[in-house]
DNA sequence: AAAATAATCAAATCGTGATTTAATTATACA
DNA sequence: TGTATAATTAAATCACGATTTGATTATTTT
């Protein structure tokens, strides 16, 4: 009585994933609807059944899905009140980087294609809001640590962007099967930023 | 006897700058030849007089020029043998960030449009070579510092990519007239990475 | 198993934008 | 000055790719 495969028609999520892959390879403008369609064994026209609003809508949903997911994961860590700020920061860096290395296509889209979505006035506002919330998670934890005296005084917005820049870049250069695993990279990078925040290792004097 | 303006026809460099600006705003694929032309008061067709090989060639030259320039600046610091590794690192971070904030259009192109150039097999190889040389400048200085015992043991390639990711991102979010100047940002970020390399501020124990 | 609905396709549309071409104007040079 | 060369233009060309349209085929629902 085995259930039948039931893997007939594709769903929106399949298409979003496929699109992310193509975007990663060719960029949004370089990606043809037919490329995306081919990835899920459809023709270009068929995509309009699932996404009546077309190509840009697909991009918007890829980015929203991707950002929402990583935000939720990081948010969960931030909400864990059993953790000290330094443990929290280590864990959110870890979580974030593993999120990126586990889905490099979406990660790359978040870096490279955000600009495209921002050209669309409606999508722009909503997206920027999401992104700010995400950034807030970091600034919040860093500020907590400073207030608690376990991090040195840093310019929190800049430090946040420093971390996020480093993270984003991982999504660009990371390749599965490379020298290091996502875990190892996450480890190394969280060490780096925690060391950077250590109140004892004061930076060398300026000249 | 004032000399006449002599500002008649545009030159290749004007066009490259103009192109970088348009690329920053719309991305390579979103940039029309007519957009670039308009920026220097020409028509699309005229650009082919200066760049017979067309749009892609313009991108290639923007990236090469940009990367060569920043490389040269950083190289000069690396070659200065009067500096200790930590001073060197501080100075190359400084140099690099000021380079980015002084020409955000080219900086953004280096981040966002590199992928485009890499699709071109010939350009790809040459470009990757340049980029590796650039990255080498960082790894070299970091390794020197470790060998000299003034930096803690880090995974040099990862640390390098961490720095470069943070840098690249500056070119994306930095806006002239923002809260901080390029100098202040460079200062903050070099503090961050030097603190991260400090051999005394050992990172917190892993759980 | 009809009827209704969902997925899909193949073949138009339709606009856009890079590149080419054939002149025209400006500049340098001898 | 007049001729060669450099810049520039306006008007084709030409291809490509997003979207639309009108069937066709699957899948549900009752």
mmCIF file of N, CA and C in Angstrom, chain A residues 83-192:
data_model
loop_
_atom_site.group_PDB
_atom_site.id
_atom_site.type_symbol
_atom_site.label_atom_id
_atom_site.label_comp_id
_atom_site.label_asym_id
_atom_site.label_seq_id
_atom_site.Cartn_x
_atom_site.Cartn_y
_atom_site.Cartn_z
ATOM 1 N N UNK A 83 21.903 32.941 28.363
ATOM 2 C CA UNK A 83 23.252 33.159 27.829
ATOM 3 C C UNK A 83 23.802 34.530 28.194
ATOM 4 N N UNK A 84 25.078 34.587 28.485
ATOM 5 C CA UNK A 84 25.768 35.856 28.675
ATOM 6 C C UNK A 84 25.979 36.494 27.301
ATOM 7 N N UNK A 85 26.169 37.801 27.264
ATOM 8 C CA UNK A 85 26.341 38.470 25.966
ATOM 9 C C UNK A 85 27.438 37.863 25.104
ATOM 10 N N UNK A 86 28.545 37.491 25.708
ATOM 11 C CA UNK A 86 29.619 36.939 24.871
ATOM 12 C C UNK A 86 29.228 35.577 24.308
ATOM 13 N N UNK A 87 28.560 34.792 25.123
ATOM 14 C CA UNK A 87 28.101 33.499 24.610
ATOM 15 C C UNK A 87 27.055 33.710 23.515
ATOM 16 N N UNK A 88 26.200 34.683 23.770
ATOM 17 C CA UNK A 88 25.177 34.993 22.769
ATOM 18 C C UNK A 88 25.799 35.381 21.440
ATOM 19 N N UNK A 89 26.771 36.279 21.532
ATOM 20 C CA UNK A 89 27.371 36.750 20.289
ATOM 21 C C UNK A 89 28.042 35.604 19.553
ATOM 22 N N UNK A 90 28.766 34.789 20.318
ATOM 23 C CA UNK A 90 29.414 33.652 19.676
ATOM 24 C C UNK A 90 28.375 32.777 18.979
ATOM 25 N N UNK A 91 27.269 32.596 19.646
ATOM 26 C CA UNK A 91 26.266 31.697 19.101
ATOM 27 C C UNK A 91 25.539 32.297 17.889
ATOM 28 N N UNK A 92 25.297 33.603 17.915
ATOM 29 C CA UNK A 92 24.603 34.149 16.749
ATOM 30 C C UNK A 92 25.525 34.216 15.528
ATOM 31 N N UNK A 93 26.802 34.449 15.801
ATOM 32 C CA UNK A 93 27.744 34.408 14.679
ATOM 33 C C UNK A 93 27.757 33.007 14.083
ATOM 34 N N UNK A 94 27.828 32.052 14.970
ATOM 35 C CA UNK A 94 27.816 30.659 14.560
ATOM 36 C C UNK A 94 26.568 30.339 13.741
ATOM 37 N N UNK A 95 25.455 30.691 14.297
ATOM 38 C CA UNK A 95 24.173 30.418 13.636
ATOM 39 C C UNK A 95 24.104 31.079 12.262
ATOM 40 N N UNK A 96 24.498 32.303 12.242
ATOM 41 C CA UNK A 96 24.426 33.053 11.000
ATOM 42 C C UNK A 96 25.318 32.430 9.930
ATOM 43 N N UNK A 97 26.530 32.141 10.292
ATOM 44 C CA UNK A 97 27.454 31.603 9.294
ATOM 45 C C UNK A 97 27.025 30.224 8.822
ATOM 46 N N UNK A 98 26.550 29.400 9.744
ATOM 47 C CA UNK A 98 26.069 28.095 9.290
ATOM 48 C C UNK A 98 24.872 28.269 8.366
ATOM 49 N N UNK A 99 24.029 29.230 8.687
ATOM 50 C CA UNK A 99 22.898 29.507 7.797
ATOM 51 C C UNK A 99 23.380 29.841 6.395
ATOM 52 N N UNK A 100 24.410 30.646 6.310
ATOM 53 C CA UNK A 100 24.934 31.051 5.000
ATOM 54 C C UNK A 100 25.572 29.888 4.266
ATOM 55 N N UNK A 101 26.393 29.127 4.989
ATOM 56 C CA UNK A 101 27.110 28.059 4.299
ATOM 57 C C UNK A 101 26.171 26.917 3.921
ATOM 58 N N UNK A 102 25.044 26.825 4.612
ATOM 59 C CA UNK A 102 24.097 25.776 4.258
ATOM 60 C C UNK A 102 23.242 26.144 3.074
ATOM 61 N N UNK A 103 23.122 27.408 2.798
ATOM 62 C CA UNK A 103 22.380 27.788 1.606
ATOM 63 C C UNK A 103 23.069 28.948 0.911
ATOM 64 N N UNK A 104 24.119 28.591 0.220
ATOM 65 C CA UNK A 104 24.957 29.630 -0.371
ATOM 66 C C UNK A 104 24.245 30.406 -1.471
ATOM 67 N N UNK A 105 23.292 29.754 -2.118
ATOM 68 C CA UNK A 105 22.601 30.470 -3.188
ATOM 69 C C UNK A 105 21.803 31.633 -2.629
ATOM 70 N N UNK A 106 21.043 31.353 -1.614
ATOM 71 C CA UNK A 106 20.267 32.426 -1.003
ATOM 72 C C UNK A 106 21.196 33.458 -0.384
ATOM 73 N N UNK A 107 22.272 32.971 0.233
ATOM 74 C CA UNK A 107 23.229 33.895 0.830
ATOM 75 C C UNK A 107 23.776 34.860 -0.211
ATOM 76 N N UNK A 108 24.136 34.323 -1.352
ATOM 77 C CA UNK A 108 24.677 35.177 -2.405
ATOM 78 C C UNK A 108 23.621 36.155 -2.891
ATOM 79 N N UNK A 109 22.399 35.686 -2.996
ATOM 80 C CA UNK A 109 21.329 36.584 -3.435
ATOM 81 C C UNK A 109 21.173 37.734 -2.449
ATOM 82 N N UNK A 110 21.248 37.414 -1.169
ATOM 83 C CA UNK A 110 21.087 38.464 -0.160
ATOM 84 C C UNK A 110 22.178 39.525 -0.290
ATOM 85 N N UNK A 111 23.342 39.104 -0.707
ATOM 86 C CA UNK A 111 24.413 40.080 -0.876
ATOM 87 C C UNK A 111 24.273 40.828 -2.190
ATOM 88 N N UNK A 112 24.120 40.065 -3.267
ATOM 89 C CA UNK A 112 24.245 40.679 -4.580
ATOM 90 C C UNK A 112 22.960 41.272 -5.137
ATOM 91 N N UNK A 113 21.840 40.733 -4.750
ATOM 92 C CA UNK A 113 20.608 41.155 -5.420
ATOM 93 C C UNK A 113 19.747 42.111 -4.612
ATOM 94 N N UNK A 114 20.164 42.384 -3.412
ATOM 95 C CA UNK A 114 19.380 43.314 -2.605
ATOM 96 C C UNK A 114 19.230 44.653 -3.322
ATOM 97 N N UNK A 115 20.292 45.085 -3.922
ATOM 98 C CA UNK A 115 20.232 46.353 -4.649
ATOM 99 C C UNK A 115 19.095 46.363 -5.667
ATOM 100 N N UNK A 116 18.906 45.250 -6.340
ATOM 101 C CA UNK A 116 17.876 45.180 -7.371
ATOM 102 C C UNK A 116 16.494 45.409 -6.777
ATOM 103 N N UNK A 117 16.246 44.723 -5.680
ATOM 104 C CA UNK A 117 14.935 44.841 -5.060
ATOM 105 C C UNK A 117 14.717 46.269 -4.566
ATOM 106 N N UNK A 118 15.787 46.913 -4.168
ATOM 107 C CA UNK A 118 15.637 48.243 -3.584
ATOM 108 C C UNK A 118 15.177 49.273 -4.608
ATOM 109 N N UNK A 119 15.312 48.920 -5.880
ATOM 110 C CA UNK A 119 14.844 49.849 -6.913
ATOM 111 C C UNK A 119 13.323 49.895 -6.967
ATOM 112 N N UNK A 120 12.706 48.887 -6.405
ATOM 113 C CA UNK A 120 11.248 48.841 -6.380
ATOM 114 C C UNK A 120 10.749 49.515 -5.097
ATOM 115 N N UNK A 121 10.085 50.667 -5.243
ATOM 116 C CA UNK A 121 9.736 51.490 -4.083
ATOM 117 C C UNK A 121 8.949 50.772 -2.995
ATOM 118 N N UNK A 122 7.957 49.971 -3.395
ATOM 119 C CA UNK A 122 7.181 49.295 -2.337
ATOM 120 C C UNK A 122 8.035 48.254 -1.621
ATOM 121 N N UNK A 123 8.617 47.378 -2.418
ATOM 122 C CA UNK A 123 9.442 46.320 -1.840
ATOM 123 C C UNK A 123 10.561 46.934 -1.013
ATOM 124 N N UNK A 124 11.074 48.040 -1.475
ATOM 125 C CA UNK A 124 12.199 48.679 -0.809
ATOM 126 C C UNK A 124 11.937 48.917 0.664
ATOM 127 N N UNK A 125 10.836 49.585 0.928
ATOM 128 C CA UNK A 125 10.557 49.985 2.303
ATOM 129 C C UNK A 125 10.451 48.753 3.213
ATOM 130 N N UNK A 126 9.668 47.794 2.764
ATOM 131 C CA UNK A 126 9.470 46.595 3.575
ATOM 132 C C UNK A 126 10.794 45.873 3.786
ATOM 133 N N UNK A 127 11.571 45.801 2.737
ATOM 134 C CA UNK A 127 12.810 45.046 2.856
ATOM 135 C C UNK A 127 13.794 45.724 3.800
ATOM 136 N N UNK A 128 13.905 47.030 3.658
ATOM 137 C CA UNK A 128 14.840 47.747 4.533
ATOM 138 C C UNK A 128 14.446 47.578 5.996
ATOM 139 N N UNK A 129 13.158 47.533 6.225
ATOM 140 C CA UNK A 129 12.703 47.350 7.596
ATOM 141 C C UNK A 129 13.160 45.991 8.141
ATOM 142 N N UNK A 130 12.954 44.978 7.326
ATOM 143 C CA UNK A 130 13.417 43.656 7.736
ATOM 144 C C UNK A 130 14.907 43.651 7.999
ATOM 145 N N UNK A 131 15.627 44.283 7.116
ATOM 146 C CA UNK A 131 17.068 44.219 7.251
ATOM 147 C C UNK A 131 17.537 44.963 8.495
ATOM 148 N N UNK A 132 16.884 46.072 8.781
ATOM 149 C CA UNK A 132 17.242 46.805 9.980
ATOM 150 C C UNK A 132 16.977 45.968 11.220
ATOM 151 N N UNK A 133 15.854 45.276 11.223
ATOM 152 C CA UNK A 133 15.552 44.431 12.386
ATOM 153 C C UNK A 133 16.661 43.415 12.581
ATOM 154 N N UNK A 134 17.086 42.862 11.478
ATOM 155 C CA UNK A 134 18.142 41.867 11.571
ATOM 156 C C UNK A 134 19.407 42.482 12.157
ATOM 157 N N UNK A 135 19.783 43.614 11.625
ATOM 158 C CA UNK A 135 20.993 44.275 12.105
ATOM 159 C C UNK A 135 20.855 44.599 13.589
ATOM 160 N N UNK A 136 19.670 44.977 13.976
ATOM 161 C CA UNK A 136 19.380 45.298 15.367
ATOM 162 C C UNK A 136 19.746 44.170 16.321
ATOM 163 N N UNK A 137 19.533 42.949 15.855
ATOM 164 C CA UNK A 137 19.831 41.815 16.713
ATOM 165 C C UNK A 137 21.291 41.843 17.135
ATOM 166 N N UNK A 138 22.130 42.190 16.204
ATOM 167 C CA UNK A 138 23.551 42.258 16.508
ATOM 168 C C UNK A 138 23.867 43.441 17.415
ATOM 169 N N UNK A 139 23.401 44.603 17.028
ATOM 170 C CA UNK A 139 23.744 45.791 17.819
ATOM 171 C C UNK A 139 23.272 45.609 19.255
ATOM 172 N N UNK A 140 22.140 44.999 19.403
ATOM 173 C CA UNK A 140 21.566 44.787 20.727
ATOM 174 C C UNK A 140 22.497 43.954 21.609
ATOM 175 N N UNK A 141 22.928 42.838 21.060
ATOM 176 C CA UNK A 141 23.794 41.951 21.836
ATOM 177 C C UNK A 141 25.131 42.627 22.150
ATOM 178 N N UNK A 142 25.663 43.317 21.173
ATOM 179 C CA UNK A 142 26.951 43.975 21.404
ATOM 180 C C UNK A 142 26.799 45.051 22.483
ATOM 181 N N UNK A 143 25.737 45.796 22.387
ATOM 182 C CA UNK A 143 25.519 46.854 23.382
ATOM 183 C C UNK A 143 25.348 46.260 24.781
ATOM 184 N N UNK A 144 24.613 45.182 24.855
ATOM 185 C CA UNK A 144 24.453 44.484 26.135
ATOM 186 C C UNK A 144 25.805 44.142 26.748
ATOM 187 N N UNK A 145 26.667 43.600 25.885
ATOM 188 C CA UNK A 145 27.976 43.186 26.363
ATOM 189 C C UNK A 145 28.809 44.358 26.841
ATOM 190 N N UNK A 146 28.694 45.466 26.145
ATOM 191 C CA UNK A 146 29.433 46.659 26.568
ATOM 192 C C UNK A 146 28.885 47.144 27.908
ATOM 193 N N UNK A 147 27.586 47.204 27.988
ATOM 194 C CA UNK A 147 26.951 47.673 29.224
ATOM 195 C C UNK A 147 27.329 46.777 30.404
ATOM 196 N N UNK A 148 27.428 45.501 30.119
ATOM 197 C CA UNK A 148 27.784 44.569 31.191
ATOM 198 C C UNK A 148 29.282 44.597 31.503
ATOM 199 N N UNK A 149 30.026 45.349 30.705
ATOM 200 C CA UNK A 149 31.460 45.478 30.977
ATOM 201 C C UNK A 149 32.298 44.311 30.491
ATOM 202 N N UNK A 150 31.687 43.396 29.747
ATOM 203 C CA UNK A 150 32.509 42.272 29.280
ATOM 204 C C UNK A 150 33.001 42.486 27.852
ATOM 205 N N UNK A 151 32.537 43.531 27.206
ATOM 206 C CA UNK A 151 33.104 43.936 25.909
ATOM 207 C C UNK A 151 33.730 45.313 26.087
ATOM 208 N N UNK A 152 34.756 45.570 25.332
ATOM 209 C CA UNK A 152 35.322 46.913 25.385
ATOM 210 C C UNK A 152 34.406 47.884 24.649
ATOM 211 N N UNK A 153 34.663 49.152 24.843
ATOM 212 C CA UNK A 153 33.879 50.186 24.157
ATOM 213 C C UNK A 153 34.201 50.174 22.667
ATOM 214 N N UNK A 154 33.215 49.925 21.855
ATOM 215 C CA UNK A 154 33.428 50.051 20.411
ATOM 216 C C UNK A 154 32.297 50.894 19.847
ATOM 217 N N UNK A 155 32.465 51.333 18.626
ATOM 218 C CA UNK A 155 31.365 52.014 17.946
ATOM 219 C C UNK A 155 30.430 50.900 17.470
ATOM 220 N N UNK A 156 29.319 50.784 18.132
ATOM 221 C CA UNK A 156 28.467 49.607 17.905
ATOM 222 C C UNK A 156 27.981 49.491 16.458
ATOM 223 N N UNK A 157 27.462 50.555 15.857
ATOM 224 C CA UNK A 157 27.014 50.406 14.462
ATOM 225 C C UNK A 157 28.138 49.959 13.532
ATOM 226 N N UNK A 158 29.308 50.540 13.713
ATOM 227 C CA UNK A 158 30.415 50.158 12.838
ATOM 228 C C UNK A 158 30.839 48.721 13.094
ATOM 229 N N UNK A 159 30.896 48.372 14.354
ATOM 230 C CA UNK A 159 31.304 46.999 14.669
ATOM 231 C C UNK A 159 30.311 46.004 14.072
ATOM 232 N N UNK A 160 29.051 46.355 14.166
ATOM 233 C CA UNK A 160 28.020 45.487 13.585
ATOM 234 C C UNK A 160 28.227 45.324 12.090
ATOM 235 N N UNK A 161 28.437 46.426 11.415
ATOM 236 C CA UNK A 161 28.622 46.333 9.972
ATOM 237 C C UNK A 161 29.903 45.584 9.629
ATOM 238 N N UNK A 162 30.872 45.698 10.505
ATOM 239 C CA UNK A 162 32.114 44.945 10.291
ATOM 240 C C UNK A 162 31.828 43.444 10.324
ATOM 241 N N UNK A 163 31.095 43.042 11.335
ATOM 242 C CA UNK A 163 30.743 41.618 11.429
ATOM 243 C C UNK A 163 29.906 41.196 10.224
ATOM 244 N N UNK A 164 28.899 41.984 9.932
ATOM 245 C CA UNK A 164 27.996 41.581 8.853
ATOM 246 C C UNK A 164 28.703 41.553 7.505
ATOM 247 N N UNK A 165 29.604 42.485 7.294
ATOM 248 C CA UNK A 165 30.370 42.469 6.059
ATOM 249 C C UNK A 165 31.175 41.186 5.946
ATOM 250 N N UNK A 166 31.823 40.825 7.035
ATOM 251 C CA UNK A 166 32.612 39.601 7.036
ATOM 252 C C UNK A 166 31.716 38.389 6.769
ATOM 253 N N UNK A 167 30.562 38.381 7.400
ATOM 254 C CA UNK A 167 29.621 37.290 7.191
ATOM 255 C C UNK A 167 29.171 37.209 5.738
ATOM 256 N N UNK A 168 28.693 38.317 5.248
ATOM 257 C CA UNK A 168 28.189 38.329 3.875
ATOM 258 C C UNK A 168 29.217 37.751 2.914
ATOM 259 N N UNK A 169 30.425 38.140 3.148
ATOM 260 C CA UNK A 169 31.470 37.710 2.233
ATOM 261 C C UNK A 169 31.658 36.196 2.250
ATOM 262 N N UNK A 170 31.414 35.601 3.403
ATOM 263 C CA UNK A 170 31.496 34.146 3.479
ATOM 264 C C UNK A 170 30.583 33.518 2.432
ATOM 265 N N UNK A 171 29.383 34.062 2.329
ATOM 266 C CA UNK A 171 28.441 33.528 1.350
ATOM 267 C C UNK A 171 28.958 33.623 -0.068
ATOM 268 N N UNK A 172 29.925 34.483 -0.276
ATOM 269 C CA UNK A 172 30.467 34.656 -1.618
ATOM 270 C C UNK A 172 31.612 33.684 -1.897
ATOM 271 N N UNK A 173 32.520 33.544 -0.945
ATOM 272 C CA UNK A 173 33.697 32.711 -1.245
ATOM 273 C C UNK A 173 33.572 31.269 -0.783
ATOM 274 N N UNK A 174 32.688 30.998 0.143
ATOM 275 C CA UNK A 174 32.590 29.632 0.662
ATOM 276 C C UNK A 174 32.194 28.628 -0.415
ATOM 277 N N UNK A 175 32.898 27.535 -0.433
ATOM 278 C CA UNK A 175 32.532 26.443 -1.335
ATOM 279 C C UNK A 175 32.469 25.150 -0.539
ATOM 280 N N UNK A 176 31.413 24.421 -0.755
ATOM 281 C CA UNK A 176 31.292 23.125 -0.091
ATOM 282 C C UNK A 176 32.491 22.261 -0.491
ATOM 283 N N UNK A 177 33.007 21.546 0.471
ATOM 284 C CA UNK A 177 34.151 20.701 0.165
ATOM 285 C C UNK A 177 35.476 21.423 0.177
ATOM 286 N N UNK A 178 35.475 22.677 0.610
ATOM 287 C CA UNK A 178 36.724 23.430 0.688
ATOM 288 C C UNK A 178 37.557 22.981 1.874
ATOM 289 N N UNK A 179 38.615 23.712 2.135
ATOM 290 C CA UNK A 179 39.548 23.314 3.190
ATOM 291 C C UNK A 179 38.872 23.209 4.553
ATOM 292 N N UNK A 180 37.973 24.149 4.829
ATOM 293 C CA UNK A 180 37.317 24.170 6.136
ATOM 294 C C UNK A 180 35.811 23.968 6.010
ATOM 295 N N UNK A 181 35.230 23.383 7.038
ATOM 296 C CA UNK A 181 33.775 23.247 7.064
ATOM 297 C C UNK A 181 33.155 24.562 7.523
ATOM 298 N N UNK A 182 31.856 24.664 7.331
ATOM 299 C CA UNK A 182 31.154 25.828 7.831
ATOM 300 C C UNK A 182 31.372 26.005 9.331
ATOM 301 N N UNK A 183 31.378 24.909 10.057
ATOM 302 C CA UNK A 183 31.582 24.970 11.503
ATOM 303 C C UNK A 183 32.944 25.578 11.837
ATOM 304 N N UNK A 184 33.936 25.119 11.118
ATOM 305 C CA UNK A 184 35.285 25.617 11.414
ATOM 306 C C UNK A 184 35.405 27.108 11.108
ATOM 307 N N UNK A 185 34.774 27.492 10.018
ATOM 308 C CA UNK A 185 34.809 28.910 9.659
ATOM 309 C C UNK A 185 34.073 29.726 10.719
ATOM 310 N N UNK A 186 32.910 29.224 11.110
ATOM 311 C CA UNK A 186 32.133 29.929 12.121
ATOM 312 C C UNK A 186 32.934 30.051 13.411
ATOM 313 N N UNK A 187 33.643 29.000 13.738
ATOM 314 C CA UNK A 187 34.448 28.987 14.937
ATOM 315 C C UNK A 187 35.528 30.039 14.883
ATOM 316 N N UNK A 188 36.244 30.011 13.792
ATOM 317 C CA UNK A 188 37.346 30.945 13.614
ATOM 318 C C UNK A 188 36.835 32.393 13.654
ATOM 319 N N UNK A 189 35.729 32.634 12.975
ATOM 320 C CA UNK A 189 35.246 34.003 12.917
ATOM 321 C C UNK A 189 34.666 34.468 14.240
ATOM 322 N N UNK A 190 34.032 33.574 14.975
ATOM 323 C CA UNK A 190 33.529 34.042 16.266
ATOM 324 C C UNK A 190 34.702 34.296 17.214
ATOM 325 N N UNK A 191 35.745 33.485 17.128
ATOM 326 C CA UNK A 191 36.938 33.787 17.915
ATOM 327 C C UNK A 191 37.463 35.180 17.593
ATOM 328 N N UNK A 192 37.527 35.448 16.312
ATOM 329 C CA UNK A 192 38.047 36.744 15.884
ATOM 330 C C UNK A 192 37.261 37.897 16.501
#
